[in-house]
mmCIF file of C-alpha atoms and ligand atoms in Angstrom:
data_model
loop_
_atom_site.group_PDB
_atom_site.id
_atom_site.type_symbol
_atom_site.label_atom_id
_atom_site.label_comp_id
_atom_site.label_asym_id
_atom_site.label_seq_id
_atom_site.Cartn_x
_atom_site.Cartn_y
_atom_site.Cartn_z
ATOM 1 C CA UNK Q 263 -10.323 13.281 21.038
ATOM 2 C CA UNK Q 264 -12.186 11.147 18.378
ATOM 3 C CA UNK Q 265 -11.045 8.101 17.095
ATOM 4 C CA UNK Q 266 -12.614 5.161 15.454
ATOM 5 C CA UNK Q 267 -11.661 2.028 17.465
ATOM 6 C CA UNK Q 268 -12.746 -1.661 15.472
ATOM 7 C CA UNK Q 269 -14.325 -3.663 17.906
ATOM 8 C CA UNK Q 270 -15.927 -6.595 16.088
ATOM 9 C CA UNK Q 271 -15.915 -8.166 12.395
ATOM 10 C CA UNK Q 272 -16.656 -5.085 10.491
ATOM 11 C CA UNK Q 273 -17.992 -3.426 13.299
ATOM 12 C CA UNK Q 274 -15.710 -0.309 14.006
ATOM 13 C CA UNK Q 275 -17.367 2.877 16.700
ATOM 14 C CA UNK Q 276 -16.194 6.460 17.099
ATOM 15 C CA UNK Q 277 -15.143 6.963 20.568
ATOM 16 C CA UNK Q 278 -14.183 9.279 22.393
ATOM 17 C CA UNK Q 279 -10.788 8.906 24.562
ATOM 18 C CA UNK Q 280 -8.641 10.869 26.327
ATOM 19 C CA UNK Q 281 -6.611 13.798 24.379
ATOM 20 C CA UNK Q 282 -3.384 11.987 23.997
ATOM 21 C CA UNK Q 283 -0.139 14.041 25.741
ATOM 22 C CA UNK Q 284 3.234 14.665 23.955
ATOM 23 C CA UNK Q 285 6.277 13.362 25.432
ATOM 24 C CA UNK Q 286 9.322 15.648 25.560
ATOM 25 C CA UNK Q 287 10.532 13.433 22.650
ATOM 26 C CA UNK Q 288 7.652 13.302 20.407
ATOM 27 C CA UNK Q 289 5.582 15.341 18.395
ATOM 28 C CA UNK Q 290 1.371 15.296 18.840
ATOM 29 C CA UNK Q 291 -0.172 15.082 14.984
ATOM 30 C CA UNK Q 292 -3.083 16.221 14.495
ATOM 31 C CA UNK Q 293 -4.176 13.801 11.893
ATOM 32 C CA UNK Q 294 -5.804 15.345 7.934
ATOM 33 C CA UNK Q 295 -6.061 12.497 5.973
ATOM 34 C CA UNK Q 296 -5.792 8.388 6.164
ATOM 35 C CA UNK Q 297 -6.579 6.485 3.839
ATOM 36 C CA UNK Q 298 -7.989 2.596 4.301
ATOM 37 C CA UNK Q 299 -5.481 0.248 2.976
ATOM 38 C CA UNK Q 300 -6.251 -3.105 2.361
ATOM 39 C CA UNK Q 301 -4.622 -4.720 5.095
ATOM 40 C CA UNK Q 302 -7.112 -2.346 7.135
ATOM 41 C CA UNK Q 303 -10.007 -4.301 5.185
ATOM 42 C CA UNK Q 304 -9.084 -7.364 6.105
ATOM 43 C CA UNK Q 305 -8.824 -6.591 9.279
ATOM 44 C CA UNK Q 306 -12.319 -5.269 9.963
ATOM 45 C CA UNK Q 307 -14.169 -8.219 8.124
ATOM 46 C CA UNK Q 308 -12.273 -9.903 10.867
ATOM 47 C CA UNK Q 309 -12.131 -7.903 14.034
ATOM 48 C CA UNK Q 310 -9.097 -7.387 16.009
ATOM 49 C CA UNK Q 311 -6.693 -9.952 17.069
ATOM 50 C CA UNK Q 312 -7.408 -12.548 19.615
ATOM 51 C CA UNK Q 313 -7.545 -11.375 23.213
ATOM 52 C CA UNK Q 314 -7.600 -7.644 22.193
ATOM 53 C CA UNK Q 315 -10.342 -5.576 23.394
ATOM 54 C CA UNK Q 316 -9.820 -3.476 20.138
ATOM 55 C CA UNK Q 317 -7.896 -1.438 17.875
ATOM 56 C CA UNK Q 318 -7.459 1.814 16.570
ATOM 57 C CA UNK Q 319 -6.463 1.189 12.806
ATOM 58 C CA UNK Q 320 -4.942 3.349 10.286
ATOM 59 C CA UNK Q 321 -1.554 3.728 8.679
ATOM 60 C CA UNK Q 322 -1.594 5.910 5.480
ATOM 61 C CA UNK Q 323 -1.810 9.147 6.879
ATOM 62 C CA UNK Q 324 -0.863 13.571 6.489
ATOM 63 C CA UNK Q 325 -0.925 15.684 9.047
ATOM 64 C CA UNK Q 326 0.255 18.774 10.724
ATOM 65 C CA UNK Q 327 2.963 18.871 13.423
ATOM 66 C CA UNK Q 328 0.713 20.924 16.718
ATOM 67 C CA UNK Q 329 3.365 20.105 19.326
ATOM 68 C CA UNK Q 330 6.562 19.506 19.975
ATOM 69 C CA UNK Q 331 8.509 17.931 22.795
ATOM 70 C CA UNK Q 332 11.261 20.235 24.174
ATOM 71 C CA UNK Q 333 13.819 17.202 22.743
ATOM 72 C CA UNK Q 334 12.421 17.219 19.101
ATOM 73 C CA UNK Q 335 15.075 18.734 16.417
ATOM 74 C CA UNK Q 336 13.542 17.323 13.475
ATOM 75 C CA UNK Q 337 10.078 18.768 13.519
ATOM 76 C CA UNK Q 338 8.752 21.599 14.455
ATOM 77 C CA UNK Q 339 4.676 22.942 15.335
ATOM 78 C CA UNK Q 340 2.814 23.550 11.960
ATOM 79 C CA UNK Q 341 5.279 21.139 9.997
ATOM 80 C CA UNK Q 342 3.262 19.286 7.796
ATOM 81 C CA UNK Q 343 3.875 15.742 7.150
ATOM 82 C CA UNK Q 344 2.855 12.241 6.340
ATOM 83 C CA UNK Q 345 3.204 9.198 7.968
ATOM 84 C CA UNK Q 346 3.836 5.542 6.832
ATOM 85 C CA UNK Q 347 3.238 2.143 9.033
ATOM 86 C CA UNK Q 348 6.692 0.526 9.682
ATOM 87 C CA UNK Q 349 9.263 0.894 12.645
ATOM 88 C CA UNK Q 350 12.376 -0.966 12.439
ATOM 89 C CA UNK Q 351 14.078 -2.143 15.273
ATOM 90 C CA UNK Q 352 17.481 -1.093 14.474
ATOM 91 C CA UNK Q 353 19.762 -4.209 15.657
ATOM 92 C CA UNK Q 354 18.824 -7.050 14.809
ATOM 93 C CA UNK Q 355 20.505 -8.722 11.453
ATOM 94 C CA UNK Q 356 18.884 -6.934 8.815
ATOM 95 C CA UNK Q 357 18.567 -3.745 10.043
ATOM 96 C CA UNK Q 358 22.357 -3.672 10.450
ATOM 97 C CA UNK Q 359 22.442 -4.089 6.788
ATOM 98 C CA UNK Q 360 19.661 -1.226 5.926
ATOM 99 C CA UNK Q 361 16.880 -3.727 5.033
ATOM 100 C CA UNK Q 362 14.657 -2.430 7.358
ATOM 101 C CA UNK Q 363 11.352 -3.649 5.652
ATOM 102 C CA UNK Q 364 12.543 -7.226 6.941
ATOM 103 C CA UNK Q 365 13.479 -6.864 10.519
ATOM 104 C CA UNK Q 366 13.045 -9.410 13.372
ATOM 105 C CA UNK Q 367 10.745 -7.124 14.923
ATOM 106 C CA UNK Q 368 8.573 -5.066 12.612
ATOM 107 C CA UNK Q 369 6.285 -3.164 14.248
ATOM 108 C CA UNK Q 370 3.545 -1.019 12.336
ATOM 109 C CA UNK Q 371 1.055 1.554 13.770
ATOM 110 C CA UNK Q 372 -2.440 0.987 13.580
ATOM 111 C CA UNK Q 373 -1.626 -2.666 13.093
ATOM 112 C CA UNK Q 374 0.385 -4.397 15.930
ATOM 113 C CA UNK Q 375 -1.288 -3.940 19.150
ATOM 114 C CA UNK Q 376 -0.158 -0.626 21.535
ATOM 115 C CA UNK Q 377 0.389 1.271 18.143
ATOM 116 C CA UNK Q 378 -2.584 3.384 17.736
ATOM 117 C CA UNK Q 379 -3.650 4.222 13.854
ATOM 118 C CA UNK Q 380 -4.354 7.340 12.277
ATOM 119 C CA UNK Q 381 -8.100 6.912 11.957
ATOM 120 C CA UNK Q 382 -8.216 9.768 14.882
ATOM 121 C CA UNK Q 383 -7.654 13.108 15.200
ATOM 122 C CA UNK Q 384 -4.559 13.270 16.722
ATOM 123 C CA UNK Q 385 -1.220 10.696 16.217
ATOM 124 C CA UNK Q 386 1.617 10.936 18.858
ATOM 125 C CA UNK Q 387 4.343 10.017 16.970
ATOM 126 C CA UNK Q 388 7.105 8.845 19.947
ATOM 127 C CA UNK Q 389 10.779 9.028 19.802
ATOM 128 C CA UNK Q 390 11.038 4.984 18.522
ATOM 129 C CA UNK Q 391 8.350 6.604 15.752
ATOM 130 C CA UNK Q 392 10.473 9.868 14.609
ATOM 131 C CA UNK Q 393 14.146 7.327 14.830
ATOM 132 C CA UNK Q 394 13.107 4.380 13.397
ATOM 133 C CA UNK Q 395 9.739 4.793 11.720
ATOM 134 C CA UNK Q 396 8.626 6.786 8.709
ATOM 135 C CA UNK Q 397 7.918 10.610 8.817
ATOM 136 C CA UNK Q 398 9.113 12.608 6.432
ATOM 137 C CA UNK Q 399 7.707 16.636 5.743
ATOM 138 C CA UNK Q 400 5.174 17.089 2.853
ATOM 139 C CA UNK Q 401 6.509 18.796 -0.395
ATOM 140 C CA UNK Q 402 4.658 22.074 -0.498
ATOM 141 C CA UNK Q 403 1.422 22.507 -1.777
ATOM 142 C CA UNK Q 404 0.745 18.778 -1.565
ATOM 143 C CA UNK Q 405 -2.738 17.945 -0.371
ATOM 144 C CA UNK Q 406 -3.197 16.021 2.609
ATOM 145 C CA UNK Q 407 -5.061 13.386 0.876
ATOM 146 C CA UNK Q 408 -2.777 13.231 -1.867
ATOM 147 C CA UNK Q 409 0.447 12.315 0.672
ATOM 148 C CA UNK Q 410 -1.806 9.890 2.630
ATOM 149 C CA UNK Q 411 -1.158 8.149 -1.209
ATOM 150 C CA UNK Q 412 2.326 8.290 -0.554
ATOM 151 C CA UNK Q 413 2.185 5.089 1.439
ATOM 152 C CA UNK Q 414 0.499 3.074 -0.628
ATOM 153 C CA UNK Q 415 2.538 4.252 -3.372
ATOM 154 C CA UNK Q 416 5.747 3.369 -1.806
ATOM 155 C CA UNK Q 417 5.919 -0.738 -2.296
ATOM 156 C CA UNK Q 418 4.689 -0.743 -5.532
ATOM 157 C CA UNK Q 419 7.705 2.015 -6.276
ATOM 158 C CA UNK Q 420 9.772 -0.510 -4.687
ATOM 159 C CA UNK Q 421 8.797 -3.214 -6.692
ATOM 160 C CA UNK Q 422 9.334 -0.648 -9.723
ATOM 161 C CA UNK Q 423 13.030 0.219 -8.937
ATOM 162 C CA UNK Q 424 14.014 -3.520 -8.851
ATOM 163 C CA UNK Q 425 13.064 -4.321 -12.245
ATOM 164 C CA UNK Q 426 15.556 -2.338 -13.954
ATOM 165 C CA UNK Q 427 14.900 -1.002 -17.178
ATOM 166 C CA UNK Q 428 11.367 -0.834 -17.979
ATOM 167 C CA UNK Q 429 11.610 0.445 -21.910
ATOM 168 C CA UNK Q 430 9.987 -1.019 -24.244
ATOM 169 C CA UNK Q 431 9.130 -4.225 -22.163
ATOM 170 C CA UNK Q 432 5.622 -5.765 -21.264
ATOM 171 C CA UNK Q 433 4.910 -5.438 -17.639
ATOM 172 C CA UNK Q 434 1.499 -7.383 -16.860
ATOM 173 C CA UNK Q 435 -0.520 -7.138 -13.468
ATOM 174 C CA UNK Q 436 -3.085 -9.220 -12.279
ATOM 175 C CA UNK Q 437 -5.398 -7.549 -10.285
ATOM 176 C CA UNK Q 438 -6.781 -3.554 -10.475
ATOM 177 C CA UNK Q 439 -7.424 -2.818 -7.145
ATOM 178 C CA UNK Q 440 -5.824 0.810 -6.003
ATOM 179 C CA UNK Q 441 -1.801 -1.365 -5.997
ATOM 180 C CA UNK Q 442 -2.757 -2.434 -9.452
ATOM 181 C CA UNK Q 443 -3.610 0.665 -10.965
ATOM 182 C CA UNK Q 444 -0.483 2.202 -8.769
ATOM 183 C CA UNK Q 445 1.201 -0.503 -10.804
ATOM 184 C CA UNK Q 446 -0.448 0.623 -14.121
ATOM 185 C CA UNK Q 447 0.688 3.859 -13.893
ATOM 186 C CA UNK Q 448 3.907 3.425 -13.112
ATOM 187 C CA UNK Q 449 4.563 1.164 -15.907
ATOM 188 C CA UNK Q 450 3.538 3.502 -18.230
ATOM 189 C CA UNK Q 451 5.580 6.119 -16.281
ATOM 190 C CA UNK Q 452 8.441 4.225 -17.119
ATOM 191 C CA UNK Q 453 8.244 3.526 -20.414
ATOM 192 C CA UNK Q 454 6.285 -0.437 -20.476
ATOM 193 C CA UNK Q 455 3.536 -1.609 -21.970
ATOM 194 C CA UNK Q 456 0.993 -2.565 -18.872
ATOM 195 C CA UNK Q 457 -1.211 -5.283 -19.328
ATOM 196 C CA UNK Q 458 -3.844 -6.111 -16.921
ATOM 197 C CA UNK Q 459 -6.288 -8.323 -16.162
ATOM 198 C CA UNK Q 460 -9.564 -7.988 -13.705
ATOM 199 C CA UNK Q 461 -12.495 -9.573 -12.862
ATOM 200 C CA UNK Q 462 -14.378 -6.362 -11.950
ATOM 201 C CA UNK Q 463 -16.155 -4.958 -14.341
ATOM 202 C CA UNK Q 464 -16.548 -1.546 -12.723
ATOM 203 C CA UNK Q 465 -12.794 -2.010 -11.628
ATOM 204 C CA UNK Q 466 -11.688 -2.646 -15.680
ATOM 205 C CA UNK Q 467 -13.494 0.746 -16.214
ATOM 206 C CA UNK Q 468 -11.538 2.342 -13.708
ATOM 207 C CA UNK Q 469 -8.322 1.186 -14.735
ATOM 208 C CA UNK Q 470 -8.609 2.413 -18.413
ATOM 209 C CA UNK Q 471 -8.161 6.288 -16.827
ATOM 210 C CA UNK Q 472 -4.345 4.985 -16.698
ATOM 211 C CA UNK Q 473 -3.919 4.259 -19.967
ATOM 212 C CA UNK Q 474 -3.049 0.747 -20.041
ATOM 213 C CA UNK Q 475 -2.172 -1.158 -23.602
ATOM 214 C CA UNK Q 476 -4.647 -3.933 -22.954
ATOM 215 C CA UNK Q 477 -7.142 -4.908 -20.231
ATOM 216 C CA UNK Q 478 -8.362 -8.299 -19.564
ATOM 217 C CA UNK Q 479 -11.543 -9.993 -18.436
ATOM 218 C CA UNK Q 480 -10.041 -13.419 -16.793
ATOM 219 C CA UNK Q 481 -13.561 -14.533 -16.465
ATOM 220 C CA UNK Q 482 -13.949 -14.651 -20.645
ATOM 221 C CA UNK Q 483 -10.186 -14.635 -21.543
ATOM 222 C CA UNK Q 484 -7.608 -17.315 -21.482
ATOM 223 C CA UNK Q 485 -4.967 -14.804 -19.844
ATOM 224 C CA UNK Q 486 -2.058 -16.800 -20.476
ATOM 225 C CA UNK Q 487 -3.128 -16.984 -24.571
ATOM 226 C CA UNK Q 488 -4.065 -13.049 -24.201
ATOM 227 C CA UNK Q 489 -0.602 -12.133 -23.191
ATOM 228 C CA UNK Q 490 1.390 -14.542 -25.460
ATOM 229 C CA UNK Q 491 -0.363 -13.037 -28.340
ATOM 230 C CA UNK Q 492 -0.235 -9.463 -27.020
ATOM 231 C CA UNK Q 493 4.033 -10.510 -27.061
ATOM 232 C CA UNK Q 494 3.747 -12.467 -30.466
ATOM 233 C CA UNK Q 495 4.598 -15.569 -28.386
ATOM 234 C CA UNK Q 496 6.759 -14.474 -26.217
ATOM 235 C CA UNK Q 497 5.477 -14.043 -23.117
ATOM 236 C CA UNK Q 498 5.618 -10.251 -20.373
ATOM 237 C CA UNK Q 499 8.964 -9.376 -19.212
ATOM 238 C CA UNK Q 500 7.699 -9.169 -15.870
ATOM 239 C CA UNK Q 501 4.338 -10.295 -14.176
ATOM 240 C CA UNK Q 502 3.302 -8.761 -11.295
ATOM 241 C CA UNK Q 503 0.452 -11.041 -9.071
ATOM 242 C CA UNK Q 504 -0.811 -7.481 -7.098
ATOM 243 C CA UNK Q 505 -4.179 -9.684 -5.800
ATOM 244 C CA UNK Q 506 -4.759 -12.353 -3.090
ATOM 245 C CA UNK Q 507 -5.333 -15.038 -5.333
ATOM 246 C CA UNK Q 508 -2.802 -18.054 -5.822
ATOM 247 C CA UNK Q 509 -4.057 -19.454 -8.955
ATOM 248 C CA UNK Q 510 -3.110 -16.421 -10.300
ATOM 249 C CA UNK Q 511 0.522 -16.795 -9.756
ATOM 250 C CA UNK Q 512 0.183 -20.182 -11.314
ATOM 251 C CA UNK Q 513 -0.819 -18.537 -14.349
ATOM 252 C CA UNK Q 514 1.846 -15.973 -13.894
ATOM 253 C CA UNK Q 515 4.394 -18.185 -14.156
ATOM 254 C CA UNK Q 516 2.932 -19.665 -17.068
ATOM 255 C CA UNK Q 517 2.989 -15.977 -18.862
ATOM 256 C CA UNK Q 518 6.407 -14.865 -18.459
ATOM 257 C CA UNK Q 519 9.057 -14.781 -20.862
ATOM 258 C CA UNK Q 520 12.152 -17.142 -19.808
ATOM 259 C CA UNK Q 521 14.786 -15.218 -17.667
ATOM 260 C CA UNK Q 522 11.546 -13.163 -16.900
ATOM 261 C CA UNK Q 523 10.279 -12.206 -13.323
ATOM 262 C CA UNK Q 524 7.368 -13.014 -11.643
ATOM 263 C CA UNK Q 525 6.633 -10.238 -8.283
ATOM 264 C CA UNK Q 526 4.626 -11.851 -5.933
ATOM 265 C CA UNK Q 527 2.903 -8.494 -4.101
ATOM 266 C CA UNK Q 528 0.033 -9.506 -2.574
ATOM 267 C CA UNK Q 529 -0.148 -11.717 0.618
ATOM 268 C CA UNK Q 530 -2.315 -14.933 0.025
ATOM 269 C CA UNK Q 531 -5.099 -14.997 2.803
ATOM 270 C CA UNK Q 532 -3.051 -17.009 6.290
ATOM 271 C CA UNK Q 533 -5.262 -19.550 6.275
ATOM 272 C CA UNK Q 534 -4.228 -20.661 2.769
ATOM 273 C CA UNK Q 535 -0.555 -19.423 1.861
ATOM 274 C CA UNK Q 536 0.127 -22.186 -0.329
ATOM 275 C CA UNK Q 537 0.726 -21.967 -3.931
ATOM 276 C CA UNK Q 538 1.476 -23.958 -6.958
ATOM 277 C CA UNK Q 539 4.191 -23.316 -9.538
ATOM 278 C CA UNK Q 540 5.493 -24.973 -12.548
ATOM 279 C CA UNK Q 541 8.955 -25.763 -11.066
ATOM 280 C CA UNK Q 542 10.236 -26.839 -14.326
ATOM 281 C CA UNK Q 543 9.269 -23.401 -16.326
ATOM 282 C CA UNK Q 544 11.053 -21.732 -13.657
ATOM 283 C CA UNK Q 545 14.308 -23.596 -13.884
ATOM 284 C CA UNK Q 546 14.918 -23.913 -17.918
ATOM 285 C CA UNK Q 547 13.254 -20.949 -18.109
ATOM 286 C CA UNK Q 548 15.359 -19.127 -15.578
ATOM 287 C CA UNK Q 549 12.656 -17.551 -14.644
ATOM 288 C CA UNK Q 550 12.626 -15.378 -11.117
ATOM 289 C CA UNK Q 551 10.008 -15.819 -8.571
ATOM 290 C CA UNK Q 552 10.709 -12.555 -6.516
ATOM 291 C CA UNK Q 553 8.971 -11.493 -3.325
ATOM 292 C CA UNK Q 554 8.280 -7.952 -2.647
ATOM 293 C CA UNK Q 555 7.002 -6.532 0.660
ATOM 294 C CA UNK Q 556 7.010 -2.964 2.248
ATOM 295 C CA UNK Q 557 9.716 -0.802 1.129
ATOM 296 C CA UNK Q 558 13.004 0.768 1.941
ATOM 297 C CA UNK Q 559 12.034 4.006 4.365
ATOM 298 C CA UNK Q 560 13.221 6.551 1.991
ATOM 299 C CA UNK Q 561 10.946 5.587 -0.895
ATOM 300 C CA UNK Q 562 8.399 7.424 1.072
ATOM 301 C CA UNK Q 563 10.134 10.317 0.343
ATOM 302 C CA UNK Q 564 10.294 9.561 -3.390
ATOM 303 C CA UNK Q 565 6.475 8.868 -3.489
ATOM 304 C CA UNK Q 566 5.853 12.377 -1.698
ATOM 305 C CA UNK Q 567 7.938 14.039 -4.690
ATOM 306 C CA UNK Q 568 6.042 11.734 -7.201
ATOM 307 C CA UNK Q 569 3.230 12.686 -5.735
ATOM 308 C CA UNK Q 570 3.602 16.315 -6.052
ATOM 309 C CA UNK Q 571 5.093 16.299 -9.656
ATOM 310 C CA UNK Q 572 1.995 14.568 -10.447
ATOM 311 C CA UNK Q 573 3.444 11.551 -12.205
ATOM 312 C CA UNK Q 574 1.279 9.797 -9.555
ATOM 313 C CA UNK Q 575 -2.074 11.654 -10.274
ATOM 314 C CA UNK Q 576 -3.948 11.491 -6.814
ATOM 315 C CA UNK Q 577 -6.998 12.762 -7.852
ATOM 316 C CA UNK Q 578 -7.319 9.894 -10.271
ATOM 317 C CA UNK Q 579 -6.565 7.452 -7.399
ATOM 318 C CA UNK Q 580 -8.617 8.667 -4.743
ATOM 319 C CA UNK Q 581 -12.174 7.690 -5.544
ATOM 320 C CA UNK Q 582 -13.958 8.515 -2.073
ATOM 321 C CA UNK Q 583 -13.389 10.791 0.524
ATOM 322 C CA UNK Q 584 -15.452 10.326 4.109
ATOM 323 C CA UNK Q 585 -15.407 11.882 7.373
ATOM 324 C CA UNK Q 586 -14.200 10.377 10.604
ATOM 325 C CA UNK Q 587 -17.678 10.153 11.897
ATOM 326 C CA UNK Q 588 -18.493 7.739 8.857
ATOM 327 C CA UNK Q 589 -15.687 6.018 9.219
ATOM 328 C CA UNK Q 590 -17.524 2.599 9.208
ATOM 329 C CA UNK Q 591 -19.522 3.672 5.711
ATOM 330 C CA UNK Q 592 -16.484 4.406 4.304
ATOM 331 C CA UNK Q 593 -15.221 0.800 5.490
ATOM 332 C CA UNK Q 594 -18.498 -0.704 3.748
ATOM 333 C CA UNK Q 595 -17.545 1.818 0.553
ATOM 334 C CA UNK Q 596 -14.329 0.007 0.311
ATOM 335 C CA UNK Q 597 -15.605 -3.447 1.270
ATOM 336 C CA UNK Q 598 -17.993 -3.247 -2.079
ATOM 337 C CA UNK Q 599 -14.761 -2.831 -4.632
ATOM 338 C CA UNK Q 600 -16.838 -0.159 -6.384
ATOM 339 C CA UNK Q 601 -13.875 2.256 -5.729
ATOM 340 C CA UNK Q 602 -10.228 2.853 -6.076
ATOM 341 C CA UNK Q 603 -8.666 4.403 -2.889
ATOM 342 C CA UNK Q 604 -10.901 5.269 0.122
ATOM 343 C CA UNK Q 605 -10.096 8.528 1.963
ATOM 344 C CA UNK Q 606 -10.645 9.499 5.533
ATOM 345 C CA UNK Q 607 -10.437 13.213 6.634
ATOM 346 C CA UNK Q 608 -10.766 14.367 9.977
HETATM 347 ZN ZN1 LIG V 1218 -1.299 0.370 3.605
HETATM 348 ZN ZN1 LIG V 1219 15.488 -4.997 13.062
#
């Protein structure tokens, strides 16, 4: 079979390997859609880990069920489902309390080495995949491409269900990247004003086809003064930092409301986690600095049905589509920022 297989800093072949066999206990996917996420970006401008040959990336991905291991209840051949990166161990601490997103010993496919991705043509999803790793079946009449989305989708519904209710308030997001326009949307979806800010030009374009209140150019605006007078002084109920950039979540803290919540989403690059926050807003403020990573494993069944109800439109989402043979152009596509979400069909 075909796969693409990163072997350098944003060098990534299509090679051919071995057609991958099922185990008794696992189902063979033949993959339809995957969708480059940026975790998957960062990873090409870099390469693959130290002291691995390479990697077969790829985590937001549809398929269809083509076998079936003798053992397999759950699924059956011609099944059509989608796929999202985590497996949970299932012991340790956390897991034994359901917070699966957090355990000891996350492992994700098409990220941690000896997981192959979904950027090839056919996925065996093992028994450790189908017990403690996302699959769920597609809603019918979904398009493949459209529940690749469903991963992406599902932190930034996470984030979402945490906050409570949204009506009426002022939820601003830094950053309009495909998780801040997911973030857009849903905001509106639930009844918020969504504010945003981007440096992109061609990005603050894209944003406006989800309908947000008021978009910011951070480059020419004072954000901070934008969103107090968008709130007649009082600041967004919620800020939510969905881009790699600390100063950022300086200024978020600086925008919020007091007993307001600040969502840091996106990972600052590992070379430079550190951040700097006005500890004193935050405590007579009450203000709450919240972390928010992956998701719960049964949002990505909610996302699916979002999905297919349309209140995530996919179609507005999915800005590119490429082929698995120009898998590396499509890489390059998403490396330029030019789009929203990058598809790969096979
Ligand atoms: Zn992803
Ligand atoms: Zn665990």
């Amino acid at each position: 079979m075909k796969a693409a297989y990163l072997v350098g800093p944003r060098k990534i072949d299509i090679r051919e390997f071995p057609n991958p066999e099922t185990p008794v206990d696992g189902v063979k996917m033949q993959v339809k859609a995957c969708g480059i996420c940026g975790s998957d970006l960062r990873r090409w401008k870099e390469g693959p880990p130290p002291g691995v040959e390479g990697i077969v990336p790829g985590h937001e991905a549809s398929g269809i069920v083509v076998e079936a291991g003798s053992q397999v209840q759950k699924f059956r051949e011609g099944d059509r489902i989608a796929i999202a990166p985590d497996i949970h161990c299932g012991k340790c601490y956390y897991c034994r309390r359901g917070m699966y997103n957090v355990c000891d010993d996350l492992r994700l496919i098409g990220i941690t080495p000896g997981y192959p991705g979904a950027f090839a043509e056919y996925l065996i999803l093992t028994n450790e995949i189908l017990t403690n790793g996302i699959v769920h079946p597609m809603p019918e009449g979904l398009e493949f491409t459209a529940a690749a989305l469903a991963e992406p989708a599902c932190s930034v519904l996470a984030t979402h269900r945490k906050l409570g209710d949204s009506l009426g308030a002022t939820i601003v997001t830094l950053g309009a990247g495909p998780i801040g326009c997911l973030h857009v949307l849903l905001t509106k979806a639930r009844g918020a004003r969504a504010v945003v800010s981007q440096r992109s030009e061609t990005r603050r374009k894209m944003v406006e086809r989800f309908y947000p209140d008021l978009v910011i150019n951070p480059l020419k605006e004072d954000v901070v003064a934008r969103v107090r007078e968008f709130t007649d002084g009082l600041g967004a109920d919620v800020v939510v930092c969905a881009n790699p950039v600390a100063e950022t979540q300086t200024q978020a803290v600086e925008m919020v409301r007091r007993g307001g919540r600040v969502v840091l989403f996106g990972g600052l690059p590992k070379t430079c986690p550190m951040t700097t926050l006005d500890s004193n807003k935050i405590h007579y403020g009450e203000i709450e600095v919240a972390g928010d990573f992956s998701y719960h494993p049964s949002i990505h069944e909610l996302a699916l049905t979002l999905l297919k109800r349309k209140v995530i439109p996919a179609e507005q989402l999915i800005t590119d589509t490429f082929p698995l043979e120009q898998v590396q152009q499509g890489f390059q596509q998403a490396a330029q920022g030019q789009g929203l979400k990058i598809m790969i069909t096979m």
